[in-house]
Tab-separated table of C-alpha atoms and ligand atoms in Angstrom:
chain	number	residue	atom	x	y	z
A	1	UNK	CA	108.525	28.127	-9.081
A	2	UNK	CA	109.553	30.176	-6.093
A	3	UNK	CA	110.248	33.159	-8.292
A	4	UNK	CA	106.874	32.796	-9.967
A	5	UNK	CA	105.182	32.749	-6.611
A	6	UNK	CA	106.833	35.937	-5.489
A	7	UNK	CA	105.945	37.598	-8.767
A	8	UNK	CA	102.458	36.285	-8.296
A	9	UNK	CA	102.013	38.241	-5.137
A	10	UNK	CA	103.080	41.488	-6.773
A	11	UNK	CA	102.111	41.233	-10.420
A	12	UNK	CA	98.856	39.445	-10.894
A	13	UNK	CA	98.546	39.466	-14.655
A	14	UNK	CA	102.149	38.637	-15.307
A	15	UNK	CA	102.152	35.734	-12.900
A	16	UNK	CA	98.972	34.236	-14.264
A	17	UNK	CA	100.031	34.502	-17.864
A	18	UNK	CA	103.398	33.024	-16.993
A	19	UNK	CA	101.729	30.218	-15.137
A	20	UNK	CA	99.402	29.517	-18.025
A	21	UNK	CA	102.142	29.358	-20.594
A	22	UNK	CA	104.484	27.304	-18.459
A	23	UNK	CA	101.777	24.879	-17.507
A	24	UNK	CA	102.522	25.541	-13.886
A	25	UNK	CA	99.411	26.739	-12.152
A	26	UNK	CA	99.488	29.131	-9.276
A	27	UNK	CA	96.858	28.345	-6.729
A	28	UNK	CA	97.839	31.324	-4.708
A	29	UNK	CA	96.077	34.355	-3.583
A	30	UNK	CA	97.538	36.998	-5.801
A	31	UNK	CA	97.273	40.613	-4.910
A	32	UNK	CA	99.072	43.892	-4.965
A	33	UNK	CA	101.279	44.424	-1.978
A	34	UNK	CA	100.215	46.927	0.596
A	35	UNK	CA	102.820	48.603	2.693
A	36	UNK	CA	100.609	50.336	5.207
A	37	UNK	CA	99.730	47.402	7.371
A	38	UNK	CA	101.266	46.904	10.741
A	39	UNK	CA	103.139	43.743	11.487
A	40	UNK	CA	100.833	40.860	12.178
A	41	UNK	CA	100.892	38.545	15.103
A	42	UNK	CA	100.579	34.814	14.958
A	43	UNK	CA	99.698	32.878	18.065
A	44	UNK	CA	102.635	31.494	19.958
A	45	UNK	CA	103.832	28.559	17.925
A	46	UNK	CA	105.396	26.721	20.842
A	47	UNK	CA	104.184	23.176	20.602
A	48	UNK	CA	103.251	22.571	24.179
A	49	UNK	CA	102.090	19.121	25.040
A	50	UNK	CA	103.213	17.741	21.722
A	51	UNK	CA	106.255	15.642	21.006
A	52	UNK	CA	108.335	15.917	17.876
A	53	UNK	CA	107.004	14.127	14.826
A	54	UNK	CA	109.591	13.597	12.106
A	55	UNK	CA	108.124	12.488	8.820
A	56	UNK	CA	109.017	12.674	5.181
A	57	UNK	CA	106.838	12.940	2.110
A	58	UNK	CA	107.249	10.049	-0.308
A	59	UNK	CA	105.730	9.262	-3.677
A	60	UNK	CA	102.659	7.107	-2.995
A	61	UNK	CA	102.412	5.849	-6.588
A	62	UNK	CA	105.894	5.975	-8.139
A	63	UNK	CA	104.678	4.887	-11.569
A	64	UNK	CA	101.948	7.519	-11.860
A	65	UNK	CA	102.188	11.192	-12.730
A	66	UNK	CA	99.260	13.558	-13.062
A	67	UNK	CA	98.878	16.949	-14.709
A	68	UNK	CA	98.464	19.561	-11.964
A	69	UNK	CA	96.545	17.402	-9.478
A	70	UNK	CA	94.196	19.364	-7.196
A	71	UNK	CA	92.062	16.665	-5.570
A	72	UNK	CA	92.369	13.055	-4.385
A	73	UNK	CA	89.328	11.120	-3.221
A	74	UNK	CA	87.407	7.846	-3.324
A	75	UNK	CA	83.815	6.819	-3.999
A	76	UNK	CA	82.904	4.744	-0.918
A	77	UNK	CA	81.757	2.139	-3.404
A	78	UNK	CA	83.454	-0.909	-1.960
A	79	UNK	CA	86.080	-0.961	-4.704
A	80	UNK	CA	89.711	-0.085	-4.127
A	81	UNK	CA	89.588	2.724	-6.690
A	82	UNK	CA	90.784	6.236	-6.043
A	83	UNK	CA	90.323	9.359	-8.149
A	84	UNK	CA	92.628	12.272	-8.904
A	85	UNK	CA	91.342	15.554	-10.331
A	86	UNK	CA	93.572	17.282	-12.853
A	87	UNK	CA	93.134	21.042	-12.936
A	88	UNK	CA	92.653	21.285	-16.698
A	89	UNK	CA	89.429	19.293	-16.454
A	90	UNK	CA	90.094	15.593	-16.239
A	91	UNK	CA	89.412	12.998	-13.547
A	92	UNK	CA	91.739	10.014	-13.455
A	93	UNK	CA	90.932	6.678	-11.787
A	94	UNK	CA	93.189	3.841	-10.686
A	95	UNK	CA	93.475	0.961	-8.270
A	96	UNK	CA	94.829	2.160	-4.927
A	97	UNK	CA	98.053	0.183	-5.066
A	98	UNK	CA	101.539	1.636	-4.827
A	99	UNK	CA	102.497	-0.398	-7.877
A	100	UNK	CA	99.657	0.940	-9.995
A	101	UNK	CA	101.150	1.570	-13.410
A	102	UNK	CA	98.322	3.275	-15.242
A	103	UNK	CA	95.409	5.552	-14.472
A	104	UNK	CA	92.356	5.652	-16.674
A	105	UNK	CA	90.404	8.720	-17.684
A	106	UNK	CA	87.196	8.680	-15.660
A	107	UNK	CA	85.791	11.979	-16.914
A	108	UNK	CA	87.213	14.439	-19.423
A	109	UNK	CA	85.536	17.856	-19.522
A	110	UNK	CA	88.587	19.837	-20.577
A	111	UNK	CA	86.517	21.373	-23.367
A	112	UNK	CA	84.128	22.872	-20.794
A	113	UNK	CA	86.688	23.984	-18.222
A	114	UNK	CA	88.698	27.204	-18.300
A	115	UNK	CA	91.943	26.551	-16.463
A	116	UNK	CA	95.206	28.270	-15.640
A	117	UNK	CA	96.229	30.351	-12.675
A	118	UNK	CA	93.632	29.553	-10.056
A	119	UNK	CA	90.954	28.431	-12.497
A	120	UNK	CA	90.132	24.880	-13.459
A	121	UNK	CA	88.340	21.749	-12.391
A	122	UNK	CA	88.783	22.233	-8.656
A	123	UNK	CA	86.546	19.822	-6.774
A	124	UNK	CA	85.004	16.338	-6.853
A	125	UNK	CA	82.651	14.662	-4.387
A	126	UNK	CA	80.814	11.373	-4.719
A	127	UNK	CA	77.215	11.157	-3.544
A	128	UNK	CA	76.936	9.223	-0.243
A	129	UNK	CA	74.768	6.736	-2.160
A	130	UNK	CA	76.952	6.684	-5.263
A	131	UNK	CA	76.818	2.884	-5.357
A	132	UNK	CA	73.057	3.131	-5.872
A	133	UNK	CA	72.633	6.280	-7.965
A	134	UNK	CA	75.973	6.812	-9.719
A	135	UNK	CA	75.953	10.550	-8.908
A	136	UNK	CA	79.043	12.631	-8.345
A	137	UNK	CA	79.519	16.395	-8.172
A	138	UNK	CA	82.185	18.736	-9.474
A	139	UNK	CA	83.120	22.400	-9.218
A	140	UNK	CA	84.850	24.091	-12.142
A	141	UNK	CA	85.422	27.458	-13.753
A	142	UNK	CA	84.452	28.326	-17.317
A	143	UNK	CA	84.827	31.288	-19.644
A	144	UNK	CA	82.414	33.285	-21.845
A	145	UNK	CA	81.059	34.276	-19.415
A	146	UNK	CA	83.494	33.554	-16.600
A	147	UNK	CA	81.603	31.541	-14.025
A	148	UNK	CA	81.870	28.834	-11.446
A	149	UNK	CA	79.773	25.786	-12.276
A	150	UNK	CA	78.626	23.225	-9.713
A	151	UNK	CA	77.217	20.237	-11.512
A	152	UNK	CA	76.374	16.571	-11.261
A	153	UNK	CA	77.458	13.703	-13.463
A	154	UNK	CA	76.075	10.185	-13.507
A	155	UNK	CA	77.933	6.924	-13.797
A	156	UNK	CA	75.867	4.385	-15.795
A	157	UNK	CA	76.834	1.825	-13.166
A	158	UNK	CA	78.809	2.214	-9.961
A	159	UNK	CA	81.726	0.301	-11.413
A	160	UNK	CA	81.809	2.122	-14.759
A	161	UNK	CA	85.324	3.144	-15.758
A	162	UNK	CA	84.389	6.080	-18.018
A	163	UNK	CA	81.653	8.650	-17.620
A	164	UNK	CA	79.780	10.360	-20.437
A	165	UNK	CA	80.289	14.155	-20.188
A	166	UNK	CA	76.762	14.520	-21.595
A	167	UNK	CA	75.382	13.167	-18.315
A	168	UNK	CA	76.049	16.582	-16.761
A	169	UNK	CA	73.219	18.311	-14.892
A	170	UNK	CA	74.037	21.798	-13.624
A	171	UNK	CA	72.971	22.571	-10.049
A	172	UNK	CA	73.938	26.247	-10.108
A	173	UNK	CA	76.389	28.735	-11.571
A	174	UNK	CA	77.584	32.144	-10.442
A	175	UNK	CA	79.752	34.853	-11.966
A	176	UNK	CA	83.437	35.225	-11.206
A	177	UNK	CA	84.410	38.904	-11.488
A	178	UNK	CA	88.151	38.069	-11.519
A	179	UNK	CA	90.030	34.905	-12.388
A	180	UNK	CA	91.505	34.244	-8.946
A	181	UNK	CA	90.013	33.111	-5.614
A	182	UNK	CA	87.631	30.424	-6.785
A	183	UNK	CA	87.493	28.196	-3.727
A	184	UNK	CA	86.165	25.112	-5.453
A	185	UNK	CA	86.006	22.347	-2.882
A	186	UNK	CA	82.865	20.221	-2.784
A	187	UNK	CA	82.205	17.616	-0.119
A	188	UNK	CA	79.368	15.908	1.668
A	189	UNK	CA	78.802	16.270	5.390
A	190	UNK	CA	77.484	13.520	7.638
A	191	UNK	CA	74.159	15.372	7.320
A	192	UNK	CA	74.059	14.284	3.668
A	193	UNK	CA	74.257	17.866	2.383
A	194	UNK	CA	76.781	19.129	-0.167
A	195	UNK	CA	79.164	21.826	1.066
A	196	UNK	CA	80.770	24.132	-1.506
A	197	UNK	CA	83.548	26.651	-0.871
A	198	UNK	CA	83.631	29.852	-2.919
A	199	UNK	CA	86.327	32.551	-2.980
A	200	UNK	CA	85.665	36.270	-2.684
A	201	UNK	CA	85.656	36.737	-6.459
A	202	UNK	CA	89.311	37.690	-6.689
A	203	UNK	CA	91.536	40.665	-7.428
A	204	UNK	CA	93.059	41.795	-4.109
A	205	UNK	CA	91.479	43.111	-0.925
A	206	UNK	CA	87.980	41.974	-1.971
A	207	UNK	CA	87.146	45.196	-3.888
A	208	UNK	CA	83.458	44.255	-4.164
A	209	UNK	CA	83.245	43.368	-0.468
A	210	UNK	CA	81.717	40.038	-1.424
A	211	UNK	CA	82.854	38.221	1.695
A	212	UNK	CA	80.593	40.330	3.909
A	213	UNK	CA	77.757	40.618	1.368
A	214	UNK	CA	75.175	38.005	2.218
A	215	UNK	CA	73.408	38.452	-1.119
A	216	UNK	CA	76.542	37.274	-2.944
A	217	UNK	CA	77.597	33.702	-3.655
A	218	UNK	CA	81.216	34.740	-3.156
A	219	UNK	CA	83.419	34.463	-0.088
A	220	UNK	CA	81.207	31.766	1.383
A	221	UNK	CA	80.740	28.197	2.420
A	222	UNK	CA	77.491	27.087	0.774
A	223	UNK	CA	75.345	24.112	1.762
A	224	UNK	CA	72.684	22.548	-0.443
A	225	UNK	CA	70.472	19.464	-0.534
A	226	UNK	CA	71.250	17.573	-3.739
A	227	UNK	CA	68.329	15.202	-3.165
A	228	UNK	CA	65.765	18.005	-3.439
A	229	UNK	CA	64.310	19.677	-6.529
A	230	UNK	CA	63.134	22.803	-4.694
A	231	UNK	CA	65.519	25.013	-6.718
A	232	UNK	CA	65.554	22.875	-9.846
A	233	UNK	CA	68.310	20.390	-9.217
A	234	UNK	CA	68.931	21.069	-5.539
A	235	UNK	CA	67.213	22.471	-2.481
A	236	UNK	CA	67.895	24.483	0.659
A	237	UNK	CA	68.340	22.496	3.889
A	238	UNK	CA	65.628	23.423	6.411
A	239	UNK	CA	68.152	24.705	8.945
A	240	UNK	CA	70.341	26.782	6.629
A	241	UNK	CA	70.870	30.095	8.470
A	242	UNK	CA	69.202	32.301	5.826
A	243	UNK	CA	66.465	29.924	4.703
A	244	UNK	CA	63.334	31.942	3.963
A	245	UNK	CA	64.896	35.287	4.857
A	246	UNK	CA	63.395	38.511	3.485
A	247	UNK	CA	66.620	40.542	3.438
A	248	UNK	CA	68.008	39.205	0.193
A	249	UNK	CA	70.586	36.908	1.753
A	250	UNK	CA	71.371	33.826	-0.312
A	251	UNK	CA	69.649	30.846	1.204
A	252	UNK	CA	72.520	28.616	0.097
A	253	UNK	CA	74.906	30.288	2.566
A	254	UNK	CA	76.187	28.179	5.444
A	255	UNK	CA	78.954	30.545	6.588
A	256	UNK	CA	80.620	33.680	5.214
A	257	UNK	CA	83.441	36.191	5.497
A	258	UNK	CA	85.940	33.932	3.718
A	259	UNK	CA	88.592	35.119	1.247
A	260	UNK	CA	89.708	32.042	-0.631
A	261	UNK	CA	88.805	28.910	1.294
A	262	UNK	CA	91.326	26.628	-0.346
A	263	UNK	CA	90.393	23.133	0.721
A	264	UNK	CA	88.148	22.082	3.560
A	265	UNK	CA	87.341	18.835	5.327
A	266	UNK	CA	85.227	17.360	8.091
A	267	UNK	CA	86.733	15.581	11.052
A	268	UNK	CA	85.159	12.674	12.907
A	269	UNK	CA	83.509	15.083	15.341
A	270	UNK	CA	81.772	16.803	12.454
A	271	UNK	CA	83.889	19.952	12.664
A	272	UNK	CA	84.435	21.682	9.319
A	273	UNK	CA	88.099	22.694	8.943
A	274	UNK	CA	88.885	25.365	6.367
A	275	UNK	CA	92.210	26.773	5.190
A	276	UNK	CA	91.516	30.382	4.195
A	277	UNK	CA	94.230	32.018	2.098
A	278	UNK	CA	95.305	35.412	3.410
A	279	UNK	CA	95.956	38.693	1.595
A	280	UNK	CA	99.538	39.814	2.149
A	281	UNK	CA	100.266	38.978	5.734
A	282	UNK	CA	98.457	36.118	7.433
A	283	UNK	CA	97.213	32.643	6.510
A	284	UNK	CA	94.478	31.075	8.584
A	285	UNK	CA	92.780	27.876	9.658
A	286	UNK	CA	89.129	28.197	10.626
A	287	UNK	CA	86.716	25.785	12.205
A	288	UNK	CA	83.555	26.820	10.425
A	289	UNK	CA	80.215	26.719	12.207
A	290	UNK	CA	76.770	27.267	10.712
A	291	UNK	CA	75.978	30.953	10.267
A	292	UNK	CA	79.466	32.068	11.285
A	293	UNK	CA	81.141	35.223	9.933
A	294	UNK	CA	84.875	34.615	9.522
A	295	UNK	CA	85.752	38.252	9.123
A	296	UNK	CA	87.140	38.921	5.647
A	297	UNK	CA	87.567	41.769	4.458
A	298	UNK	CA	87.016	43.517	7.751
A	299	UNK	CA	89.815	41.398	9.184
A	300	UNK	CA	92.680	39.337	7.827
A	301	UNK	CA	92.903	36.504	10.357
A	302	UNK	CA	92.695	38.245	13.768
A	303	UNK	CA	94.054	41.585	12.530
A	304	UNK	CA	92.133	44.603	11.163
A	305	UNK	CA	92.211	44.755	7.361
A	306	UNK	CA	89.490	47.015	5.956
A	307	UNK	CA	86.648	47.998	8.206
A	308	UNK	CA	85.560	50.895	5.977
A	309	UNK	CA	81.887	50.725	5.058
A	310	UNK	CA	81.386	47.698	7.233
A	311	UNK	CA	77.983	47.934	8.834
A	312	UNK	CA	78.042	44.426	10.147
A	313	UNK	CA	77.265	43.951	13.800
A	314	UNK	CA	78.233	40.284	13.585
A	315	UNK	CA	80.685	38.718	15.904
A	316	UNK	CA	83.690	38.042	13.674
A	317	UNK	CA	85.147	34.625	14.373
A	318	UNK	CA	88.922	34.449	14.574
A	319	UNK	CA	90.896	31.501	13.239
A	320	UNK	CA	91.852	28.593	15.444
A	321	UNK	CA	95.326	28.981	13.956
A	322	UNK	CA	97.141	31.532	11.850
A	323	UNK	CA	100.665	32.122	10.581
A	324	UNK	CA	102.476	34.986	8.925
A	325	UNK	CA	104.529	35.171	5.746
A	326	UNK	CA	107.698	35.851	7.708
A	327	UNK	CA	109.348	32.490	6.963
A	328	UNK	CA	108.588	32.233	3.265
A	329	UNK	CA	105.088	30.889	3.781
A	330	UNK	CA	102.584	32.474	1.396
A	331	UNK	CA	99.418	30.486	0.823
A	332	UNK	CA	97.716	27.944	3.080
A	333	UNK	CA	96.367	24.639	1.793
A	334	UNK	CA	93.785	23.249	4.194
A	335	UNK	CA	94.214	19.596	5.083
A	336	UNK	CA	92.511	16.854	7.060
A	337	UNK	CA	92.344	15.582	10.613
A	338	UNK	CA	94.284	12.351	10.316
A	339	UNK	CA	92.414	9.181	11.223
A	340	UNK	CA	94.445	6.522	9.424
A	341	UNK	CA	96.668	3.735	10.717
A	342	UNK	CA	100.045	4.278	9.053
A	343	UNK	CA	101.119	7.355	11.030
A	344	UNK	CA	99.894	6.840	14.622
A	345	UNK	CA	101.607	10.025	15.861
A	346	UNK	CA	99.331	12.081	13.610
A	347	UNK	CA	96.055	10.610	14.794
A	348	UNK	CA	93.580	13.302	15.740
A	349	UNK	CA	95.808	16.098	14.463
A	350	UNK	CA	94.905	18.475	11.653
A	351	UNK	CA	97.559	18.154	8.948
A	352	UNK	CA	97.913	21.064	6.517
A	353	UNK	CA	100.526	22.775	4.366
A	354	UNK	CA	101.751	25.985	2.811
A	355	UNK	CA	101.641	25.793	-0.980
A	356	UNK	CA	104.646	28.082	-1.464
A	357	UNK	CA	107.077	26.935	1.214
A	358	UNK	CA	106.114	23.265	1.093
A	359	UNK	CA	105.997	23.074	4.876
A	360	UNK	CA	103.561	20.583	6.370
A	361	UNK	CA	102.291	20.983	9.921
A	362	UNK	CA	100.243	19.007	12.427
A	363	UNK	CA	97.908	21.081	14.550
A	364	UNK	CA	96.593	19.778	17.849
A	365	UNK	CA	93.227	21.246	18.787
A	366	UNK	CA	92.746	22.252	22.394
A	367	UNK	CA	89.229	23.630	22.621
A	368	UNK	CA	89.172	26.918	20.735
A	369	UNK	CA	92.968	27.066	20.737
A	370	UNK	CA	95.632	24.917	19.156
A	371	UNK	CA	99.273	23.921	19.231
A	372	UNK	CA	101.117	23.461	16.001
A	373	UNK	CA	104.265	21.661	14.936
A	374	UNK	CA	106.150	21.369	11.684
A	375	UNK	CA	106.380	17.769	10.529
A	376	UNK	CA	107.867	18.114	7.017
A	377	UNK	CA	110.062	21.065	6.040
A	378	UNK	CA	109.518	20.864	2.297
A	379	UNK	CA	107.052	18.406	0.794
A	380	UNK	CA	106.336	20.047	-2.579
A	381	UNK	CA	103.703	22.388	-3.998
A	382	UNK	CA	100.865	20.905	-1.993
A	383	UNK	CA	97.549	21.823	-3.586
A	384	UNK	CA	95.301	19.431	-1.667
A	385	UNK	CA	95.025	16.676	0.906
A	386	UNK	CA	92.812	13.656	0.411
A	387	UNK	CA	91.907	10.325	1.935
A	388	UNK	CA	91.373	6.819	0.656
A	389	UNK	CA	88.700	4.437	1.875
A	390	UNK	CA	90.896	3.343	4.792
A	391	UNK	CA	91.272	7.018	5.776
A	392	UNK	CA	94.942	7.083	4.902
A	393	UNK	CA	96.064	10.560	3.901
A	394	UNK	CA	97.558	11.708	0.603
A	395	UNK	CA	98.981	15.006	-0.614
A	396	UNK	CA	98.675	16.325	-4.157
A	397	UNK	CA	101.906	17.920	-5.402
A	398	UNK	CA	100.801	20.283	-8.145
A	399	UNK	CA	104.263	20.882	-9.609
A	400	UNK	CA	105.638	17.352	-9.782
A	401	UNK	CA	102.248	15.804	-10.531
A	402	UNK	CA	102.860	13.169	-7.884
A	403	UNK	CA	100.560	11.979	-5.139
A	404	UNK	CA	102.507	11.876	-1.887
A	405	UNK	CA	102.046	10.224	1.467
A	406	UNK	CA	103.824	10.719	4.762
A	407	UNK	CA	106.179	8.091	6.176
A	408	UNK	CA	108.574	7.794	9.090
A	409	UNK	CA	111.874	9.535	8.511
B	1	CA	CA1	89.024	35.183	8.564
């Protein structure tokens, strides 16, 4: 796996084909190495004001294994069910019990989904009123033509155990010029709107400059109103930053200048935390505000990357946290601000990981700055963090197929 990852950074095609044939997906940013960049600086990692937290990652459901899990969530439906998204295009459902011995197939759209490398069924979010309307939303990639699809499915009843793939209603699609950097997270904010992360379209260095192009779907956080029919099967929230603009900016845009926002979450204060995968040098954590420009490809984290042809006069917002590749870290996986009961030391901290190194950290926000501490040295190939209805936190280990949780060491 480690070898694949390092190949993945240097040899895009080889790594992806290897990953596809081995069944091991690479959710990494893959790009040709550049040698002309100066060394990057990460903020001082001294964990001031924080005491050591020693945890280990353990298998949350020892009897269950999933195929390349990339999402863990629940439906807020009063049941104890949880859902795991498998990258190839299947959603599994099971009772949230550590002794659970089988997981049913909730939805199987493997025949619609193109998967492998960074493609696949990448996101799942249940409508806030799922119990009443049975709606849930997914984000997946397809081929012929290669696109991202954001669509809705409908459960015939809230408690239904299997969903008819024919219930799909597409909200929108957009082209993917390259196979990598697909973002793919979908989640609802407390405002009731659906947030969608999109990557910059892929390749390396954002050759189409999609991140800064406000007429493109790519390199963005989108926000739409799924309860409106203004645009067919969704609408534009009244306070979206480009609503009604005459400059050709996409009205769906909430924020932009992202490279590959790989996993995002809201905290209890309503802050949107995004892990944005870096190019060759720096991984970043952003707190994303409405209308914000997070810099890519002009900057990689807080360092210059490619300012050529940039006519933007925007203020570029630096990450709240960033880290370099110096210690074998390669690709950030955004996490969640912990609000559960089982790990009191983590409460209020943003827990995230590096997919390649397996390190897990807890970041303590201090205004616009942060302190960070390592809490697990090697948890696995962490592709996503999720929560159950009690707000306990789980980690998806793509390689082992296990769902992990953190416990005292
Ligand atoms: Ca950035």
